[in-house]
JSON list of C-alpha atoms in Angstrom, two decimals:
[
{"chain": "B", "resi": 63, "resn": "MET", "atom": "CA", "xyz": [-1.95, 54.14, -68.87]},
{"chain": "B", "resi": 64, "resn": "GLN", "atom": "CA", "xyz": [0.59, 54.94, -67.14]},
{"chain": "B", "resi": 65, "resn": "ASN", "atom": "CA", "xyz": [4.06, 53.36, -67.57]},
{"chain": "B", "resi": 66, "resn": "ARG", "atom": "CA", "xyz": [5.53, 51.10, -63.94]},
{"chain": "B", "resi": 67, "resn": "THR", "atom": "CA", "xyz": [8.77, 51.27, -65.57]},
{"chain": "B", "resi": 68, "resn": "PRO", "atom": "CA", "xyz": [11.16, 52.25, -63.04]},
{"chain": "B", "resi": 69, "resn": "ARG", "atom": "CA", "xyz": [13.45, 54.77, -64.27]},
{"chain": "B", "resi": 70, "resn": "ILE", "atom": "CA", "xyz": [16.82, 54.52, -64.60]},
{"chain": "B", "resi": 71, "resn": "PRO", "atom": "CA", "xyz": [19.31, 57.93, -63.71]},
{"chain": "B", "resi": 72, "resn": "GLN", "atom": "CA", "xyz": [20.74, 57.57, -67.62]},
{"chain": "B", "resi": 73, "resn": "GLN", "atom": "CA", "xyz": [25.50, 58.13, -67.21]},
{"chain": "B", "resi": 74, "resn": "PRO", "atom": "CA", "xyz": [27.68, 57.43, -69.51]},
{"chain": "B", "resi": 75, "resn": "ALA", "atom": "CA", "xyz": [28.85, 54.15, -70.24]},
{"chain": "B", "resi": 76, "resn": "PRO", "atom": "CA", "xyz": [31.59, 52.84, -68.23]},
{"chain": "B", "resi": 77, "resn": "ASN", "atom": "CA", "xyz": [34.68, 52.60, -70.83]},
{"chain": "B", "resi": 78, "resn": "HIS", "atom": "CA", "xyz": [35.32, 48.70, -70.84]},
{"chain": "B", "resi": 79, "resn": "ARG", "atom": "CA", "xyz": [38.02, 47.59, -72.91]},
{"chain": "B", "resi": 80, "resn": "ALA", "atom": "CA", "xyz": [37.51, 45.17, -75.28]},
{"chain": "B", "resi": 81, "resn": "GLU", "atom": "CA", "xyz": [40.66, 42.69, -74.53]},
{"chain": "B", "resi": 82, "resn": "THR", "atom": "CA", "xyz": [39.71, 42.42, -71.14]},
{"chain": "B", "resi": 83, "resn": "ASP", "atom": "CA", "xyz": [36.44, 40.97, -72.63]},
{"chain": "B", "resi": 84, "resn": "ALA", "atom": "CA", "xyz": [38.58, 38.29, -73.97]},
{"chain": "B", "resi": 85, "resn": "GLU", "atom": "CA", "xyz": [39.65, 37.76, -71.01]},
{"chain": "B", "resi": 86, "resn": "LEU", "atom": "CA", "xyz": [36.68, 36.68, -69.09]},
{"chain": "B", "resi": 87, "resn": "THR", "atom": "CA", "xyz": [34.74, 32.87, -69.18]},
{"chain": "B", "resi": 88, "resn": "VAL", "atom": "CA", "xyz": [31.30, 33.81, -70.43]},
{"chain": "B", "resi": 89, "resn": "GLU", "atom": "CA", "xyz": [30.36, 33.49, -66.30]},
{"chain": "B", "resi": 90, "resn": "LEU", "atom": "CA", "xyz": [32.00, 35.84, -65.56]},
{"chain": "B", "resi": 91, "resn": "THR", "atom": "CA", "xyz": [31.27, 38.04, -68.28]},
{"chain": "B", "resi": 92, "resn": "ALA", "atom": "CA", "xyz": [27.49, 38.25, -67.24]},
{"chain": "B", "resi": 93, "resn": "VAL", "atom": "CA", "xyz": [29.14, 38.94, -63.87]},
{"chain": "B", "resi": 94, "resn": "VAL", "atom": "CA", "xyz": [30.07, 42.34, -64.99]},
{"chain": "B", "resi": 95, "resn": "THR", "atom": "CA", "xyz": [27.29, 42.71, -66.63]},
{"chain": "B", "resi": 96, "resn": "GLY", "atom": "CA", "xyz": [24.90, 42.43, -63.73]},
{"chain": "B", "resi": 97, "resn": "ALA", "atom": "CA", "xyz": [26.98, 44.86, -61.56]},
{"chain": "B", "resi": 98, "resn": "ARG", "atom": "CA", "xyz": [27.41, 47.52, -64.46]},
{"chain": "B", "resi": 99, "resn": "ARG", "atom": "CA", "xyz": [23.68, 47.42, -64.14]},
{"chain": "B", "resi": 100, "resn": "ARG", "atom": "CA", "xyz": [23.38, 47.21, -60.88]},
{"chain": "B", "resi": 101, "resn": "ALA", "atom": "CA", "xyz": [25.07, 50.61, -60.12]},
{"chain": "B", "resi": 102, "resn": "LEU", "atom": "CA", "xyz": [23.62, 52.10, -62.52]},
{"chain": "B", "resi": 103, "resn": "ARG", "atom": "CA", "xyz": [20.63, 51.54, -61.05]},
{"chain": "B", "resi": 104, "resn": "ASP", "atom": "CA", "xyz": [21.72, 52.00, -57.56]},
{"chain": "B", "resi": 105, "resn": "GLY", "atom": "CA", "xyz": [22.94, 55.72, -59.16]},
{"chain": "B", "resi": 106, "resn": "ASP", "atom": "CA", "xyz": [26.73, 55.01, -58.57]},
{"chain": "B", "resi": 107, "resn": "GLN", "atom": "CA", "xyz": [29.29, 56.28, -60.64]},
{"chain": "B", "resi": 108, "resn": "GLN", "atom": "CA", "xyz": [31.80, 53.44, -60.06]},
{"chain": "B", "resi": 109, "resn": "ILE", "atom": "CA", "xyz": [31.09, 49.61, -60.19]},
{"chain": "B", "resi": 110, "resn": "ASP", "atom": "CA", "xyz": [32.90, 48.70, -56.90]},
{"chain": "B", "resi": 111, "resn": "THR", "atom": "CA", "xyz": [33.43, 45.39, -55.32]},
{"chain": "B", "resi": 112, "resn": "ALA", "atom": "CA", "xyz": [30.02, 45.04, -53.17]},
{"chain": "B", "resi": 113, "resn": "HIS", "atom": "CA", "xyz": [28.62, 45.07, -56.42]},
{"chain": "B", "resi": 114, "resn": "LEU", "atom": "CA", "xyz": [30.94, 42.72, -57.96]},
{"chain": "B", "resi": 115, "resn": "LEU", "atom": "CA", "xyz": [30.02, 40.83, -54.89]},
{"chain": "B", "resi": 116, "resn": "HIS", "atom": "CA", "xyz": [26.25, 40.83, -55.59]},
{"chain": "B", "resi": 117, "resn": "SER", "atom": "CA", "xyz": [26.49, 39.86, -59.69]},
{"chain": "B", "resi": 118, "resn": "LEU", "atom": "CA", "xyz": [28.83, 36.95, -58.49]},
{"chain": "B", "resi": 119, "resn": "ILE", "atom": "CA", "xyz": [26.63, 35.26, -55.42]},
{"chain": "B", "resi": 120, "resn": "GLU", "atom": "CA", "xyz": [23.55, 35.93, -58.16]},
{"chain": "B", "resi": 121, "resn": "SER", "atom": "CA", "xyz": [25.92, 34.81, -61.23]},
{"chain": "B", "resi": 122, "resn": "ASP", "atom": "CA", "xyz": [27.68, 30.92, -60.04]},
{"chain": "B", "resi": 123, "resn": "ALA", "atom": "CA", "xyz": [26.31, 28.35, -58.81]},
{"chain": "B", "resi": 124, "resn": "GLU", "atom": "CA", "xyz": [30.48, 27.70, -58.04]},
{"chain": "B", "resi": 125, "resn": "VAL", "atom": "CA", "xyz": [30.76, 31.02, -56.18]},
{"chain": "B", "resi": 126, "resn": "ARG", "atom": "CA", "xyz": [28.13, 30.13, -54.52]},
{"chain": "B", "resi": 127, "resn": "THR", "atom": "CA", "xyz": [28.85, 26.24, -53.10]},
{"chain": "B", "resi": 128, "resn": "ALA", "atom": "CA", "xyz": [32.08, 28.19, -51.66]},
{"chain": "B", "resi": 129, "resn": "PHE", "atom": "CA", "xyz": [30.98, 29.80, -49.01]},
{"chain": "B", "resi": 130, "resn": "ALA", "atom": "CA", "xyz": [29.27, 27.49, -45.61]},
{"chain": "B", "resi": 131, "resn": "GLY", "atom": "CA", "xyz": [26.02, 26.69, -46.61]},
{"chain": "B", "resi": 132, "resn": "GLY", "atom": "CA", "xyz": [22.71, 28.32, -47.43]},
{"chain": "B", "resi": 133, "resn": "PRO", "atom": "CA", "xyz": [22.47, 29.80, -44.06]},
{"chain": "B", "resi": 134, "resn": "GLN", "atom": "CA", "xyz": [25.98, 32.14, -44.53]},
{"chain": "B", "resi": 135, "resn": "LEU", "atom": "CA", "xyz": [25.02, 32.81, -48.32]},
{"chain": "B", "resi": 136, "resn": "ALA", "atom": "CA", "xyz": [21.40, 33.82, -46.85]},
{"chain": "B", "resi": 137, "resn": "ARG", "atom": "CA", "xyz": [23.19, 36.63, -44.70]},
{"chain": "B", "resi": 138, "resn": "VAL", "atom": "CA", "xyz": [25.32, 37.64, -47.17]},
{"chain": "B", "resi": 139, "resn": "LEU", "atom": "CA", "xyz": [23.04, 38.10, -49.39]},
{"chain": "B", "resi": 140, "resn": "GLY", "atom": "CA", "xyz": [20.29, 40.09, -46.88]},
{"chain": "B", "resi": 141, "resn": "TYR", "atom": "CA", "xyz": [23.38, 42.70, -46.57]},
{"chain": "B", "resi": 142, "resn": "LEU", "atom": "CA", "xyz": [23.45, 43.12, -50.01]},
{"chain": "B", "resi": 143, "resn": "VAL", "atom": "CA", "xyz": [20.30, 43.48, -50.57]},
{"chain": "B", "resi": 144, "resn": "GLN", "atom": "CA", "xyz": [19.76, 46.25, -47.78]},
{"chain": "B", "resi": 145, "resn": "ARG", "atom": "CA", "xyz": [22.69, 48.13, -50.15]},
{"chain": "B", "resi": 146, "resn": "SER", "atom": "CA", "xyz": [19.98, 49.40, -52.25]},
{"chain": "B", "resi": 147, "resn": "ILE", "atom": "CA", "xyz": [17.57, 50.53, -49.59]},
{"chain": "B", "resi": 148, "resn": "GLY", "atom": "CA", "xyz": [19.48, 52.01, -47.35]},
{"chain": "B", "resi": 149, "resn": "TYR", "atom": "CA", "xyz": [22.51, 49.78, -46.29]},
{"chain": "B", "resi": 150, "resn": "GLY", "atom": "CA", "xyz": [25.33, 51.43, -48.43]},
{"chain": "B", "resi": 151, "resn": "LEU", "atom": "CA", "xyz": [23.90, 55.24, -49.02]},
{"chain": "B", "resi": 152, "resn": "ARG", "atom": "CA", "xyz": [26.99, 56.03, -46.57]},
{"chain": "B", "resi": 153, "resn": "TRP", "atom": "CA", "xyz": [28.85, 55.26, -49.85]},
{"chain": "B", "resi": 154, "resn": "GLN", "atom": "CA", "xyz": [27.35, 56.25, -52.82]},
{"chain": "B", "resi": 155, "resn": "GLY", "atom": "CA", "xyz": [29.43, 59.45, -53.73]},
{"chain": "B", "resi": 156, "resn": "ALA", "atom": "CA", "xyz": [32.20, 57.48, -52.35]},
{"chain": "B", "resi": 157, "resn": "ILE", "atom": "CA", "xyz": [34.94, 56.50, -54.71]},
{"chain": "B", "resi": 158, "resn": "GLU", "atom": "CA", "xyz": [35.80, 53.11, -53.30]},
{"chain": "B", "resi": 159, "resn": "ASP", "atom": "CA", "xyz": [39.91, 52.56, -52.75]},
{"chain": "B", "resi": 160, "resn": "SER", "atom": "CA", "xyz": [40.49, 50.09, -50.31]},
{"chain": "B", "resi": 161, "resn": "GLY", "atom": "CA", "xyz": [44.85, 50.19, -51.11]},
{"chain": "B", "resi": 162, "resn": "ALA", "atom": "CA", "xyz": [44.65, 46.82, -49.68]},
{"chain": "B", "resi": 163, "resn": "ILE", "atom": "CA", "xyz": [45.54, 45.38, -52.98]},
{"chain": "B", "resi": 164, "resn": "PRO", "atom": "CA", "xyz": [47.69, 48.17, -55.25]},
{"chain": "B", "resi": 165, "resn": "VAL", "atom": "CA", "xyz": [45.92, 49.29, -58.42]},
{"chain": "B", "resi": 166, "resn": "VAL", "atom": "CA", "xyz": [48.28, 46.78, -60.81]},
{"chain": "B", "resi": 167, "resn": "SER", "atom": "CA", "xyz": [49.23, 49.61, -64.59]},
{"chain": "B", "resi": 168, "resn": "GLY", "atom": "CA", "xyz": [48.02, 47.51, -67.18]},
{"chain": "B", "resi": 169, "resn": "ALA", "atom": "CA", "xyz": [45.88, 45.62, -65.90]},
{"chain": "B", "resi": 170, "resn": "PRO", "atom": "CA", "xyz": [42.29, 45.42, -67.13]},
{"chain": "B", "resi": 171, "resn": "ASP", "atom": "CA", "xyz": [39.82, 48.12, -65.66]},
{"chain": "B", "resi": 172, "resn": "ALA", "atom": "CA", "xyz": [42.22, 48.73, -62.98]},
{"chain": "B", "resi": 173, "resn": "GLY", "atom": "CA", "xyz": [42.46, 52.59, -63.07]},
{"chain": "B", "resi": 174, "resn": "VAL", "atom": "CA", "xyz": [39.62, 52.46, -65.71]},
{"chain": "B", "resi": 175, "resn": "GLU", "atom": "CA", "xyz": [36.57, 54.50, -65.86]},
{"chain": "B", "resi": 176, "resn": "GLY", "atom": "CA", "xyz": [33.56, 53.69, -64.49]},
{"chain": "B", "resi": 177, "resn": "TRP", "atom": "CA", "xyz": [35.54, 50.94, -62.02]},
{"chain": "B", "resi": 178, "resn": "SER", "atom": "CA", "xyz": [36.92, 51.77, -58.21]},
{"chain": "B", "resi": 179, "resn": "PRO", "atom": "CA", "xyz": [39.67, 51.33, -58.05]},
{"chain": "B", "resi": 180, "resn": "ALA", "atom": "CA", "xyz": [39.56, 48.45, -55.43]},
{"chain": "B", "resi": 181, "resn": "ALA", "atom": "CA", "xyz": [36.97, 46.74, -58.03]},
{"chain": "B", "resi": 182, "resn": "GLY", "atom": "CA", "xyz": [39.51, 47.23, -60.95]},
{"chain": "B", "resi": 183, "resn": "SER", "atom": "CA", "xyz": [42.57, 45.88, -58.62]},
{"chain": "B", "resi": 184, "resn": "ALA", "atom": "CA", "xyz": [40.02, 43.10, -57.98]},
{"chain": "B", "resi": 185, "resn": "MET", "atom": "CA", "xyz": [39.43, 41.88, -61.28]},
{"chain": "B", "resi": 186, "resn": "GLY", "atom": "CA", "xyz": [43.56, 42.18, -62.61]},
{"chain": "B", "resi": 187, "resn": "GLU", "atom": "CA", "xyz": [44.36, 39.65, -59.49]},
{"chain": "B", "resi": 188, "resn": "ALA", "atom": "CA", "xyz": [41.36, 37.64, -60.76]},
{"chain": "B", "resi": 189, "resn": "HIS", "atom": "CA", "xyz": [42.95, 37.76, -63.88]},
{"chain": "B", "resi": 190, "resn": "ARG", "atom": "CA", "xyz": [46.17, 37.14, -62.17]},
{"chain": "B", "resi": 191, "resn": "ARG", "atom": "CA", "xyz": [45.23, 33.92, -60.28]},
{"chain": "B", "resi": 192, "resn": "ALA", "atom": "CA", "xyz": [43.68, 32.54, -63.58]},
{"chain": "B", "resi": 193, "resn": "ARG", "atom": "CA", "xyz": [47.46, 32.77, -64.70]},
{"chain": "B", "resi": 194, "resn": "LEU", "atom": "CA", "xyz": [49.24, 31.22, -62.10]},
{"chain": "B", "resi": 195, "resn": "ARG", "atom": "CA", "xyz": [46.67, 28.23, -62.53]},
{"chain": "B", "resi": 196, "resn": "GLY", "atom": "CA", "xyz": [47.33, 27.83, -66.54]},
{"chain": "B", "resi": 197, "resn": "ARG", "atom": "CA", "xyz": [43.91, 29.35, -67.16]},
{"chain": "B", "resi": 198, "resn": "ASP", "atom": "CA", "xyz": [44.08, 32.09, -69.98]},
{"chain": "B", "resi": 199, "resn": "ARG", "atom": "CA", "xyz": [40.98, 33.30, -68.53]},
{"chain": "B", "resi": 200, "resn": "ALA", "atom": "CA", "xyz": [39.75, 34.53, -65.03]},
{"chain": "B", "resi": 201, "resn": "GLY", "atom": "CA", "xyz": [36.40, 32.86, -63.70]},
{"chain": "B", "resi": 202, "resn": "GLY", "atom": "CA", "xyz": [34.23, 33.32, -60.61]},
{"chain": "B", "resi": 203, "resn": "LEU", "atom": "CA", "xyz": [36.61, 32.07, -57.89]},
{"chain": "B", "resi": 204, "resn": "ASP", "atom": "CA", "xyz": [38.90, 33.80, -59.08]},
{"chain": "B", "resi": 205, "resn": "LEU", "atom": "CA", "xyz": [37.26, 37.37, -58.81]},
{"chain": "B", "resi": 206, "resn": "LEU", "atom": "CA", "xyz": [35.87, 35.96, -54.91]},
{"chain": "B", "resi": 207, "resn": "ALA", "atom": "CA", "xyz": [39.43, 35.13, -53.69]},
{"chain": "B", "resi": 208, "resn": "ALA", "atom": "CA", "xyz": [40.57, 38.26, -54.72]},
{"chain": "B", "resi": 209, "resn": "LEU", "atom": "CA", "xyz": [37.37, 39.95, -53.15]},
{"chain": "B", "resi": 210, "resn": "ALA", "atom": "CA", "xyz": [38.22, 37.93, -49.75]},
{"chain": "B", "resi": 211, "resn": "ALA", "atom": "CA", "xyz": [41.53, 39.13, -50.06]},
{"chain": "B", "resi": 212, "resn": "ASP", "atom": "CA", "xyz": [41.36, 42.71, -50.01]},
{"chain": "B", "resi": 213, "resn": "ARG", "atom": "CA", "xyz": [40.30, 43.23, -46.60]},
{"chain": "B", "resi": 214, "resn": "ARG", "atom": "CA", "xyz": [39.58, 46.41, -46.87]},
{"chain": "B", "resi": 215, "resn": "CYS", "atom": "CA", "xyz": [37.11, 46.60, -49.39]},
{"chain": "B", "resi": 216, "resn": "ARG", "atom": "CA", "xyz": [33.24, 47.03, -50.09]},
{"chain": "B", "resi": 217, "resn": "ALA", "atom": "CA", "xyz": [33.13, 43.19, -50.77]},
{"chain": "B", "resi": 218, "resn": "VAL", "atom": "CA", "xyz": [34.81, 41.65, -47.64]},
{"chain": "B", "resi": 219, "resn": "GLU", "atom": "CA", "xyz": [32.53, 44.87, -45.08]},
{"chain": "B", "resi": 220, "resn": "VAL", "atom": "CA", "xyz": [29.39, 42.73, -46.56]},
{"chain": "B", "resi": 221, "resn": "LEU", "atom": "CA", "xyz": [30.97, 39.62, -45.80]},
{"chain": "B", "resi": 222, "resn": "GLU", "atom": "CA", "xyz": [32.59, 40.45, -42.82]},
{"chain": "B", "resi": 223, "resn": "ARG", "atom": "CA", "xyz": [28.50, 42.11, -41.60]},
{"chain": "B", "resi": 224, "resn": "ALA", "atom": "CA", "xyz": [26.69, 38.79, -42.21]},
{"chain": "B", "resi": 225, "resn": "GLY", "atom": "CA", "xyz": [29.27, 36.55, -40.21]},
{"chain": "B", "resi": 226, "resn": "VAL", "atom": "CA", "xyz": [31.84, 34.88, -43.03]},
{"chain": "B", "resi": 227, "resn": "ASP", "atom": "CA", "xyz": [36.09, 35.21, -42.22]},
{"chain": "B", "resi": 228, "resn": "ALA", "atom": "CA", "xyz": [36.71, 36.71, -45.37]},
{"chain": "B", "resi": 229, "resn": "ALA", "atom": "CA", "xyz": [40.47, 35.71, -45.10]},
{"chain": "B", "resi": 230, "resn": "LEU", "atom": "CA", "xyz": [39.21, 31.69, -44.20]},
{"chain": "B", "resi": 231, "resn": "LEU", "atom": "CA", "xyz": [36.36, 32.22, -47.78]},
{"chain": "B", "resi": 232, "resn": "ALA", "atom": "CA", "xyz": [39.94, 33.12, -49.35]},
{"chain": "B", "resi": 233, "resn": "ASP", "atom": "CA", "xyz": [42.36, 30.49, -47.93]},
{"chain": "B", "resi": 234, "resn": "ARG", "atom": "CA", "xyz": [39.66, 28.30, -48.92]},
{"chain": "B", "resi": 235, "resn": "ILE", "atom": "CA", "xyz": [39.40, 28.74, -53.02]},
{"chain": "B", "resi": 236, "resn": "VAL", "atom": "CA", "xyz": [43.34, 28.95, -53.01]},
{"chain": "B", "resi": 237, "resn": "GLU", "atom": "CA", "xyz": [43.35, 25.56, -51.60]},
{"chain": "B", "resi": 238, "resn": "ALA", "atom": "CA", "xyz": [40.57, 24.03, -53.91]},
{"chain": "B", "resi": 239, "resn": "SER", "atom": "CA", "xyz": [42.19, 25.63, -56.93]},
{"chain": "B", "resi": 240, "resn": "ASP", "atom": "CA", "xyz": [45.33, 23.75, -55.72]},
{"chain": "B", "resi": 241, "resn": "GLN", "atom": "CA", "xyz": [43.73, 20.97, -55.69]},
{"chain": "B", "resi": 242, "resn": "GLY", "atom": "CA", "xyz": [41.38, 20.80, -58.41]}
]
C-alpha cells in the first residue's frame, strides 16, 4: 500500500523570534502558522503577503466580515487558490519587496529569514497599528489593514484582481477601529 500523503519539500524552518509570538493574538499566531505552512507547501522560500492574506481569510472571521459581502470574498479566495496551481508561479523564487512600506528596523519579522521584506514590514505595521489603539497585541484586522495599505505588495495585487479596492478596505478597517 502506498502512502498518499503528498511530499512537502524540506526547507529550513524560518527564523521566527519568540518575542514576536508574544505580540500576536492567538488568532494572528494561527494565521502566521498557516502562512508558514502554505509557503512550505507551495515550495516558496519565504512567507509573503499573499500567504498572509490567504491564511487571514481562512482563519479570522473578523477579517472575513471586513469584505463587502460573500461574492467579493469568494473572488479573493478564488485568486488565492489559483496561486498554487499556476497564478503565482511567476512569484516563485522571487523575493517580494514592494518598497511601499519601509522595513522598520527592530520590527518583528522585518528582515527575518523566512519572511519577504513586504510581509515583515506588514507585520511591523500591524504591531504599530495595535499600539496606536492602545493594544499590546496585533490582531487580524491590524494585519489586513497593513496589507491593504501597501499598494505594491502581492496581497494587494490579489485583492485588486478580485475587484477589491484595497485603499477603501484599509480605510474602512481604520475607520471601524477608531469607532470601536
